[in-house]
Amino acid sequence: AQASFQRDLSYLLELIGSGKESLIFMKKRIRHLATQWLRASHKLEQKLEDKKRDQKQILIHIGFLTEESGDVFSPRVLKGGPLGEMVQWADILAVLFILGHSLKITVSLKELQSNLGVPPGRGNCPLTVPLPFDLIYTDYHGLQQMKQHMGLSFKKYRCRVRVIDTFGTEPAYNHEEYATLHGYRTNWGYWNLNPKQFMTMFPHTPDNSFMGFVSEELNETEKQFIKSNKANNMAVVYGKEASIWKVQSKEKFLAILNKYMEIHGTVYYETQRPPEVPAFVKNHGLLPQHEFQQLLRKAKLFIGFGFPYEGPAPLEAIANGCVFLQARFNPPHSSLNHEFFRGKPTSREVPSQHPYAEDFIGKPHVWTVDYNNSEEFEAAIKVIMRTKVDPYLPYEYTSEGMLERIHAYIQYQDFCATAAMPEKSSSHTMQSSASPFSLQPNSTYLAWSHNSSSSPPAWPPVNSMQVWISDAGQACTSTCQQHGLVCEPEFFKFINKKGVFQQLNIVCDSTESEMNHLYPAVAENVQECYLQKEPLLFSCAGCNTKYQRLCPCRNYRKGQVALCGDCL
Ligand code: U2F
């Protein structure tokens, strides 16, 4: 069947059910953003013209909300606990519904089993029950439950699964044998999925798909109103839990801030002010989401103390015309040195509380400073108070942007297709070192043109590819970034070939094929070239001073890094 846009959200709200505080929060959010979703759905419909879209049967199993995995989140919704995940799931539900797919939503093991057609208690039998879903959106908890209760069908159907994974999973941690051999084992296991099946909250690593969420959008009148009503001396502190106030050298920088601005907080409390929050702070207590937005509309500054990492609130603040001020982490936080990230399946280094805000938005909206340096901190506050800043929301965090992106994933990502690209590439040609592109020293440009095809067309289309060689010790993520591009792991298969080294004028005394998430690469001083033996290990992340890596980069749409120019 074909999918057509569905705009009556009341049916979705019914599907979500009730009973848990988390579900109530999600439904409230969907209701509150309904007009924005509808407007966006019309825009996308126009943009897609009459493009045919398949209607998918989709199961959404929100594992972390099931009693069976403890559901620690629901009881904390009204007590300052994390809401980022709930924000994201609410938006995912809205998108999948509006795009016109047929949804089943489950938040308990029992519902999961009955939807999968597994009779209770038969989970471990070697049965392969036909799966009535084209796609399953779940999380790590849900994945574990599905594995336990699907028997052999799990392996068969895991290519249909999409895992909502806030901080992301890098390929080295995903591959069972490799992770075990090389110390990339984590609490979350290794699932041998295509790394693009993991979908993140921010575009952390291009090895995963960027799912995202949305922020409230403003029309021109609202923007003007906000701009003329900003209280230039009003700051709101980021964080709903009192524990975030237990931060090093807080007294010093808070004293500076307090000299210039009135400081507000939205810290949850039961009966009286939490002792961590100083008396000069106006604490509103935890606010309902729309009231929190109202507070941001008045405030000039939204200030982070270092935790929570990478949540939605800074984007909301910036969208409401605040400047976001955050601490630089030196050294960067990561799973190697910080408790919060320990055991997470990524080596990513986090150089500030919100790297997306720093890298993708930046000044004048985002200031990242060293909070231990009082002069730098004070100077930033002074400039921020004087600067007029427009509300800003990156396109990828608008409702239209999210609908567009998820539409493209559903339409074009297929991890079940087994058709491999032909070994001796007949359907692609490559020209090396071609002008008119100006080359950086040590880097080479390759243009590929797509001729006829016997195999299904690649997505993203290969005409968006440019190949660059990294510096020694550099990850492909940053090599591509340096050239205004993004690393595209889907393209590794095209460049993991002996001939490509030649075309790049790399001299190889020997060429080995091995399992290593940094390959294809060259150890230049010894002129040894390496190819990747295991496609699951193709990885944009990862570096070693020994290697220069071959990096498949691609272009991307302005404000929509997940999609290349011709990706829609
Ligand atoms: C992040 O989780 P958090 O829930 O701590 O993320 P926040 O950025 O604080 O924002 C979540 C939502 O909370 C709302 C606000 C945001 O959309 O509108 N809110 C509110 O309703 N009332 C208030 O008074 C203040 C904010 C991240 F999202 C998670 O994935 C991580 O696990 C967590 C830890 O790093 O951080």
XYZ file of C-alpha atoms and ligand atoms in Angstrom:
604
model
C 0.000 0.000 0.000
C 0.990 3.597 -0.448
C 1.483 5.953 2.447
C -0.445 9.186 2.597
C 0.049 11.918 5.155
C -2.091 11.453 8.272
C -3.046 14.601 10.091
C -5.544 13.586 12.727
C -3.225 13.153 15.685
C -6.031 12.082 18.008
C -5.701 8.540 16.710
C -2.002 8.555 17.533
C -2.723 9.794 21.068
C -5.111 6.891 21.510
C -2.511 4.418 20.264
C 0.009 5.626 22.829
C -2.202 4.575 25.720
C -1.768 5.917 29.218
C -0.977 5.064 32.808
C 2.651 6.112 32.937
C 3.893 9.614 33.649
C 6.280 9.255 30.690
C 3.418 8.511 28.290
C 1.443 11.446 29.663
C 4.470 13.717 29.074
C 4.825 12.453 25.510
C 1.164 12.938 24.691
C 1.173 16.445 26.120
C 4.145 17.264 23.934
C 2.521 15.868 20.801
C -0.661 17.814 21.490
C 1.289 20.999 22.116
C 3.280 20.706 18.890
C 0.355 19.510 16.754
C -0.046 22.711 14.706
C 3.662 22.839 14.004
C 3.627 19.199 12.831
C 0.673 19.788 10.549
C 2.228 22.841 8.955
C 5.430 20.905 8.355
C 3.600 17.941 6.891
C 2.008 20.177 4.266
C 5.377 21.662 3.356
C 6.981 18.250 2.967
C 4.055 16.952 0.958
C 4.494 19.820 -1.481
C 8.214 19.284 -1.657
C 7.868 15.592 -2.451
C 5.294 16.379 -5.131
C 3.667 13.129 -6.079
C 6.556 10.880 -5.200
C 5.234 7.450 -4.278
C 5.954 6.271 -0.753
C 5.395 2.759 0.543
C 3.311 2.357 3.638
C 5.253 0.339 6.196
C 3.991 -1.817 9.008
C 5.939 -0.483 11.953
C 6.344 -1.752 15.496
C 7.569 0.781 18.030
C 8.741 -0.942 21.177
C 10.039 1.519 23.767
C 12.166 -0.849 25.838
C 13.340 1.539 28.555
C 9.728 2.213 29.539
C 8.910 -1.459 30.155
C 8.588 -2.705 33.738
C 10.738 -5.661 32.699
C 13.742 -3.395 32.250
C 13.000 -1.470 35.429
C 11.374 1.649 33.954
C 13.433 3.991 36.100
C 12.457 6.983 33.947
C 8.671 7.217 34.343
C 8.654 7.844 38.116
C 11.183 10.666 37.640
C 9.353 12.601 34.928
C 7.873 15.019 37.468
C 10.944 14.987 39.688
C 13.632 16.447 37.498
C 14.725 13.190 35.840
C 15.852 12.992 32.203
C 13.241 14.027 29.660
C 15.416 14.064 26.552
C 14.578 10.479 25.652
C 10.857 11.135 26.105
C 11.095 14.236 23.934
C 12.736 12.188 21.199
C 10.318 9.233 21.324
C 7.328 11.578 21.265
C 8.714 13.188 18.125
C 9.539 9.851 16.492
C 5.968 8.682 17.092
C 4.598 11.889 15.604
C 6.815 11.610 12.516
C 6.093 7.957 11.776
C 2.376 8.541 12.223
C 2.205 11.704 10.113
C 4.208 10.088 7.306
C 1.281 7.696 7.071
C 2.686 4.403 8.271
C 0.745 1.803 10.167
C 1.914 1.757 13.783
C 1.798 -0.588 16.752
C 3.217 0.840 19.966
C 4.308 -1.350 22.875
C 5.723 -0.511 26.316
C 5.568 -3.932 27.957
C 6.997 -7.349 27.269
C 3.547 -8.881 27.069
C 2.426 -6.503 24.330
C 5.694 -7.066 22.527
C 5.236 -10.824 22.535
C 1.669 -10.690 21.363
C 2.615 -8.347 18.518
C 5.491 -10.531 17.458
C 3.198 -13.533 17.432
C 5.377 -15.374 19.929
C 3.298 -17.438 22.341
C 4.298 -16.543 25.936
C 6.928 -18.887 27.299
C 7.982 -20.012 23.823
C 10.599 -17.333 23.390
C 13.577 -19.614 23.419
C 12.217 -22.200 21.031
C 14.014 -22.387 17.738
C 10.992 -21.143 15.882
C 10.989 -18.783 13.008
C 7.676 -17.032 13.146
C 7.001 -14.752 10.169
C 7.402 -11.168 11.294
C 4.372 -8.978 10.578
C 6.447 -5.760 10.556
C 8.635 -4.126 7.941
C 10.394 -2.024 10.546
C 10.857 -2.109 14.305
C 11.963 0.982 16.204
C 13.295 0.138 19.635
C 16.220 0.800 21.982
C 18.963 -1.295 23.550
C 16.578 -2.630 26.230
C 14.015 -3.553 23.603
C 16.677 -5.228 21.479
C 17.620 -7.467 24.387
C 13.983 -8.367 24.970
C 13.441 -9.142 21.324
C 16.476 -11.364 21.204
C 15.230 -13.302 24.219
C 11.747 -13.757 22.898
C 12.075 -14.153 19.158
C 14.244 -17.261 19.068
C 15.798 -17.798 15.673
C 13.683 -15.175 13.962
C 15.718 -12.501 15.697
C 18.754 -13.189 13.565
C 16.681 -13.422 10.446
C 14.835 -10.177 10.999
C 17.320 -8.007 12.826
C 18.002 -6.072 9.616
C 14.532 -4.547 10.075
C 15.374 -3.123 13.471
C 16.268 0.507 14.180
C 17.817 1.214 17.559
C 17.256 4.616 19.143
C 20.597 5.133 20.814
C 21.147 8.572 22.354
C 24.929 8.743 22.304
C 25.612 6.353 19.448
C 27.476 3.099 18.841
C 30.715 3.042 16.916
C 31.452 0.125 14.574
C 34.352 -1.226 16.654
C 31.947 -1.782 19.567
C 29.224 -3.312 17.429
C 31.169 -6.213 15.956
C 31.188 -9.119 18.381
C 34.455 -10.799 17.500
C 36.391 -7.592 17.002
C 35.059 -5.961 20.170
C 35.970 -9.026 22.183
C 39.454 -9.322 20.748
C 40.358 -5.644 20.979
C 38.816 -4.439 24.216
C 35.731 -2.695 22.801
C 33.297 -4.665 24.950
C 30.651 -2.672 26.808
C 27.600 -3.057 29.011
C 25.404 -2.720 25.975
C 26.670 -5.717 24.083
C 27.540 -6.102 20.457
C 24.837 -6.824 17.987
C 26.545 -7.060 14.623
C 24.007 -4.676 13.168
C 24.769 -2.349 10.314
C 26.000 0.661 12.343
C 23.514 2.845 10.433
C 20.724 0.946 12.212
C 21.656 2.842 15.372
C 19.948 6.223 15.405
C 21.235 9.042 17.566
C 19.877 12.166 19.224
C 22.495 14.445 17.627
C 24.666 13.808 14.564
C 27.434 12.435 16.794
C 29.117 10.071 14.388
C 28.226 9.613 10.732
C 28.646 5.861 11.323
C 25.143 5.948 12.800
C 21.992 7.504 11.392
C 21.020 10.817 12.873
C 17.447 10.614 14.161
C 17.157 13.830 16.215
C 13.997 15.441 17.603
C 12.356 18.822 17.153
C 12.225 22.109 18.933
C 9.327 24.509 19.098
C 9.286 26.880 16.102
C 8.437 30.571 16.097
C 6.779 32.652 13.416
C 8.090 36.099 12.450
C 5.728 37.963 14.778
C 6.762 35.821 17.729
C 10.422 36.323 16.869
C 10.024 40.081 16.801
C 8.074 40.029 20.025
C 10.714 37.950 21.750
C 13.505 40.184 20.517
C 11.919 43.319 21.858
C 10.991 41.753 25.177
C 14.262 40.157 26.165
C 15.439 40.897 29.691
C 19.113 41.514 28.970
C 20.112 40.723 32.511
C 18.221 37.471 32.928
C 20.025 34.128 32.972
C 18.508 30.644 33.260
C 20.635 27.786 34.515
C 20.511 24.527 32.523
C 19.447 21.551 34.624
C 16.454 20.195 36.490
C 18.258 18.268 39.202
C 19.938 19.816 42.234
C 23.013 17.625 41.681
C 24.137 19.700 38.680
C 24.877 22.541 41.101
C 27.570 20.461 42.762
C 30.144 21.687 40.331
C 33.782 22.636 40.798
C 34.598 26.325 41.329
C 30.893 27.165 41.128
C 31.227 29.958 43.703
C 33.730 31.812 41.553
C 31.875 31.923 38.271
C 28.442 32.264 39.877
C 29.660 35.322 41.775
C 30.741 36.878 38.482
C 27.469 36.017 36.774
C 25.489 37.333 39.717
C 27.281 40.677 39.399
C 25.690 41.212 35.997
C 22.565 39.102 35.821
C 19.569 37.860 37.721
C 19.938 34.101 37.898
C 16.944 31.800 37.458
C 16.717 28.045 37.845
C 14.195 25.282 37.139
C 15.408 22.795 39.702
C 12.970 20.246 41.033
C 12.253 20.402 44.761
C 9.812 18.749 47.107
C 9.075 21.256 49.854
C 11.965 23.665 50.164
C 14.895 25.063 48.225
C 17.511 22.387 47.541
C 20.610 23.218 49.629
C 22.822 23.125 46.517
C 21.003 26.095 44.964
C 22.245 29.422 46.412
C 19.731 31.833 47.896
C 20.320 34.526 45.253
C 18.951 32.192 42.571
C 15.262 32.511 41.657
C 14.233 28.893 41.489
C 10.942 28.200 39.706
C 10.997 24.484 40.399
C 10.564 22.028 37.561
C 8.237 23.609 34.993
C 5.920 21.986 32.481
C 7.620 22.040 29.104
C 5.615 24.930 27.602
C 6.159 27.097 30.692
C 9.867 26.398 30.492
C 9.769 27.697 26.900
C 8.061 30.868 28.124
C 10.834 31.437 30.628
C 13.426 31.005 27.859
C 11.643 33.624 25.757
C 12.316 36.255 28.393
C 15.860 35.186 29.246
C 18.971 36.453 27.531
C 21.322 33.725 28.659
C 21.029 29.979 29.138
C 24.017 28.755 31.079
C 25.292 25.179 31.389
C 27.319 23.887 34.327
C 28.621 20.816 32.476
C 25.749 18.366 32.967
C 23.433 17.059 31.494
C 25.389 16.269 28.363
C 23.925 16.800 24.923
C 20.259 17.295 25.777
C 17.473 19.152 23.944
C 17.254 22.187 26.229
C 20.126 24.264 24.704
C 18.506 23.996 21.255
C 15.228 25.181 22.736
C 16.991 28.058 24.435
C 18.720 29.134 21.211
C 15.440 28.762 19.304
C 13.919 31.163 21.821
C 16.609 33.749 21.284
C 18.896 32.955 24.227
C 22.645 32.775 24.046
C 23.917 29.427 25.339
C 27.055 29.683 27.449
C 28.824 26.439 28.290
C 32.040 25.128 29.752
C 34.866 23.831 27.640
C 36.139 20.439 28.848
C 39.886 20.189 28.846
C 40.701 17.322 28.546
C 37.531 16.263 26.713
C 35.183 13.858 28.507
C 34.853 10.352 27.108
C 34.189 6.737 28.029
C 37.851 6.504 29.012
C 37.858 9.239 31.643
C 34.297 9.987 32.725
C 31.844 7.990 34.766
C 28.807 9.071 32.746
C 30.240 7.833 29.451
C 31.993 4.764 30.896
C 30.649 1.601 29.288
C 28.960 3.462 26.451
C 29.817 1.972 23.046
C 31.737 4.961 21.744
C 35.228 6.465 22.030
C 33.945 9.880 21.047
C 35.580 12.751 22.861
C 33.181 15.370 24.187
C 34.973 18.730 24.361
C 32.068 20.681 25.909
C 28.674 20.081 27.446
C 27.018 20.328 24.048
C 29.363 19.762 21.090
C 26.533 20.062 18.540
C 25.773 23.572 19.800
C 29.461 24.422 19.605
C 30.209 22.945 16.163
C 26.965 23.284 14.241
C 25.699 26.557 15.703
C 28.513 28.487 17.390
C 28.765 32.229 17.947
C 26.884 34.483 18.434
C 24.366 31.895 19.729
C 26.821 29.632 21.527
C 29.821 30.511 23.641
C 32.163 27.817 24.877
C 34.587 29.105 27.477
C 36.915 27.953 30.229
C 34.973 28.478 33.461
C 38.177 28.341 35.486
C 39.436 31.405 33.691
C 37.549 34.238 35.376
C 38.655 36.882 32.870
C 37.477 34.830 29.891
C 34.203 34.061 31.647
C 33.517 37.647 32.643
C 34.425 39.005 29.209
C 31.981 36.566 27.608
C 29.123 37.648 29.896
C 29.765 41.302 29.065
C 29.735 40.747 25.308
C 26.692 38.487 25.483
C 24.685 41.139 27.355
C 25.451 43.700 24.660
C 24.832 41.464 21.656
C 21.446 41.224 19.960
C 20.836 37.662 18.855
C 18.038 36.336 16.663
C 16.211 33.172 17.635
C 17.769 30.359 15.643
C 16.844 26.751 14.961
C 18.858 24.559 12.575
C 16.610 23.152 9.828
C 17.336 19.559 10.895
C 15.639 20.261 14.237
C 12.487 21.727 12.697
C 9.460 19.510 12.186
C 9.851 19.702 8.423
C 13.521 18.791 8.692
C 12.817 15.764 10.855
C 9.924 14.586 8.669
C 12.098 14.955 5.577
C 14.996 13.024 7.092
C 12.930 10.125 8.446
C 10.996 9.940 5.195
C 14.306 9.532 3.345
C 15.539 6.832 5.735
C 12.338 4.835 5.432
C 12.298 5.171 1.688
C 15.951 4.450 0.955
C 17.740 2.704 3.817
C 17.589 -1.045 3.339
C 19.777 -3.188 5.549
C 18.133 -6.427 4.466
C 19.212 -6.233 0.831
C 22.006 -8.710 0.324
C 22.994 -7.559 -3.164
C 26.653 -6.647 -2.736
C 28.397 -4.288 -5.091
C 30.340 -6.095 -7.797
C 33.957 -6.711 -6.804
C 35.466 -5.492 -10.044
C 33.513 -2.338 -10.302
C 31.824 -2.285 -13.660
C 29.077 0.113 -12.861
C 31.272 2.884 -11.588
C 34.154 4.720 -13.065
C 36.610 6.813 -11.266
C 38.852 9.637 -12.307
C 41.719 10.424 -10.070
C 43.198 13.722 -9.055
C 40.902 15.606 -11.334
C 40.740 19.333 -11.564
C 38.801 21.669 -11.402
C 38.948 20.982 -7.710
C 41.870 22.539 -5.972
C 43.771 20.020 -3.936
C 45.194 20.350 -0.512
C 48.700 18.973 -0.115
C 48.526 15.253 0.647
C 44.907 15.028 -0.259
C 43.367 13.727 -3.359
C 40.020 14.161 -4.957
C 38.281 11.386 -6.783
C 35.195 11.901 -8.834
C 32.910 8.993 -9.491
C 30.346 8.894 -12.156
C 27.522 6.489 -12.101
C 27.121 4.576 -15.391
C 24.225 2.247 -16.059
C 23.584 -0.254 -13.339
C 22.806 -3.852 -12.847
C 22.728 -3.547 -9.055
C 20.223 -1.419 -7.108
C 21.265 2.232 -6.959
C 23.328 3.102 -3.894
C 21.886 5.438 -1.284
C 23.195 8.004 -0.710
C 23.829 8.264 -4.467
C 27.489 7.782 -5.215
C 27.757 11.009 -7.213
C 27.932 12.844 -3.886
C 31.200 11.114 -2.965
C 34.633 12.674 -2.679
C 37.556 10.673 -1.401
C 40.174 12.262 0.809
C 43.171 10.826 2.587
C 43.375 11.660 6.281
C 46.476 12.940 8.001
C 48.211 10.353 10.120
C 46.378 10.141 13.441
C 43.198 11.706 12.059
C 39.723 10.144 11.923
C 37.686 10.267 8.719
C 35.041 12.176 10.640
C 37.349 15.172 10.942
C 39.061 14.734 7.565
C 35.733 15.099 5.781
C 34.662 17.911 8.097
C 37.815 19.792 7.217
C 36.705 19.823 3.601
C 33.166 20.978 4.369
C 31.893 17.429 3.845
C 30.674 14.588 6.019
C 32.065 11.061 6.176
C 29.713 8.521 4.559
C 30.338 4.938 5.683
C 28.062 3.551 2.937
C 30.768 4.545 0.452
C 33.617 2.610 2.035
C 32.694 -0.399 -0.058
C 33.506 1.544 -3.200
C 36.977 2.543 -2.115
C 38.068 -0.600 -0.300
C 39.946 -1.802 -3.382
C 43.555 -2.276 -4.320
C 43.145 -0.193 -7.459
C 42.001 2.810 -5.454
C 45.378 3.152 -3.753
C 46.956 3.325 -7.206
C 44.492 5.888 -8.426
C 45.302 7.982 -5.386
C 49.002 7.702 -6.263
C 49.731 5.821 -3.068
C 52.690 3.488 -3.342
C 51.999 0.110 -1.764
C 54.906 -2.291 -1.300
C 52.396 -4.730 0.114
C 48.623 -4.866 0.473
C 46.988 -6.864 3.250
C 43.322 -7.437 3.925
C 42.531 -7.495 7.644
C 39.833 -6.783 10.219
C 40.566 -3.305 11.532
C 38.095 -0.470 11.941
C 40.686 2.001 10.601
C 41.022 0.278 7.228
C 41.305 0.989 4.322
C 44.458 2.851 5.268
C 48.127 3.211 4.480
C 51.109 3.160 6.821
C 52.990 5.635 4.737
C 56.522 5.488 6.044
C 56.663 1.752 5.351
C 54.453 1.897 2.247
C 52.133 -0.800 3.506
C 48.527 -0.666 2.378
C 45.604 -2.266 4.151
C 42.132 -3.199 3.027
C 39.130 -3.877 5.223
C 38.125 -7.512 5.418
C 34.894 -7.062 7.372
C 32.323 -4.626 5.943
C 30.667 -4.222 9.373
C 33.877 -2.579 10.571
C 33.866 0.252 8.054
C 34.091 3.213 10.410
C 34.276 6.975 10.078
C 35.358 7.202 13.721
C 38.784 6.087 14.839
C 42.396 7.083 14.312
C 45.947 5.981 14.959
C 49.171 7.901 14.330
C 50.421 4.900 12.362
C 47.831 5.277 9.616
C 46.557 7.625 7.008
C 43.011 6.537 6.323
C 41.085 6.508 3.050
C 37.980 8.560 3.729
C 34.761 8.502 1.710
C 33.167 11.899 2.180
C 29.977 13.341 0.749
C 28.269 16.684 0.467
C 25.204 17.524 2.553
C 22.232 19.815 2.475
C 22.515 23.041 4.323
C 21.078 22.464 7.802
C 20.428 18.778 7.105
C 23.697 16.906 7.499
C 22.020 13.493 7.197
C 21.080 14.073 3.565
C 23.265 14.669 0.528
C 22.287 17.064 -2.240
C 20.584 14.375 -4.353
C 19.402 12.244 -1.456
C 15.685 12.980 -1.597
C 19.664 14.818 28.547
O 18.456 14.640 29.250
P 17.700 15.800 29.965
O 16.285 15.481 30.162
O 18.430 16.079 31.228
O 17.780 16.973 28.886
P 17.405 18.473 28.954
O 18.268 19.131 27.939
O 17.398 18.963 30.342
O 15.949 18.636 28.381
C 14.915 17.744 28.312
C 13.599 18.511 28.230
O 13.271 19.004 29.522
C 12.388 20.073 29.351
C 12.974 20.823 28.172
C 13.627 19.722 27.342
O 12.908 19.446 26.163
O 11.967 21.514 27.503
N 12.283 20.858 30.595
C 11.077 20.942 31.214
O 10.104 20.383 30.744
N 10.947 21.679 32.378
C 12.030 22.326 32.906
O 11.835 22.971 33.938
C 13.267 22.228 32.276
C 13.364 21.465 31.102
C 19.622 13.978 27.324
F 18.544 14.347 26.586
C 19.548 12.556 27.705
O 19.553 11.796 26.542
C 20.755 12.189 28.556
O 20.615 10.889 29.027
C 20.881 13.169 29.733
C 22.188 12.999 30.450
O 23.247 13.539 29.712
O 20.810 14.481 29.277
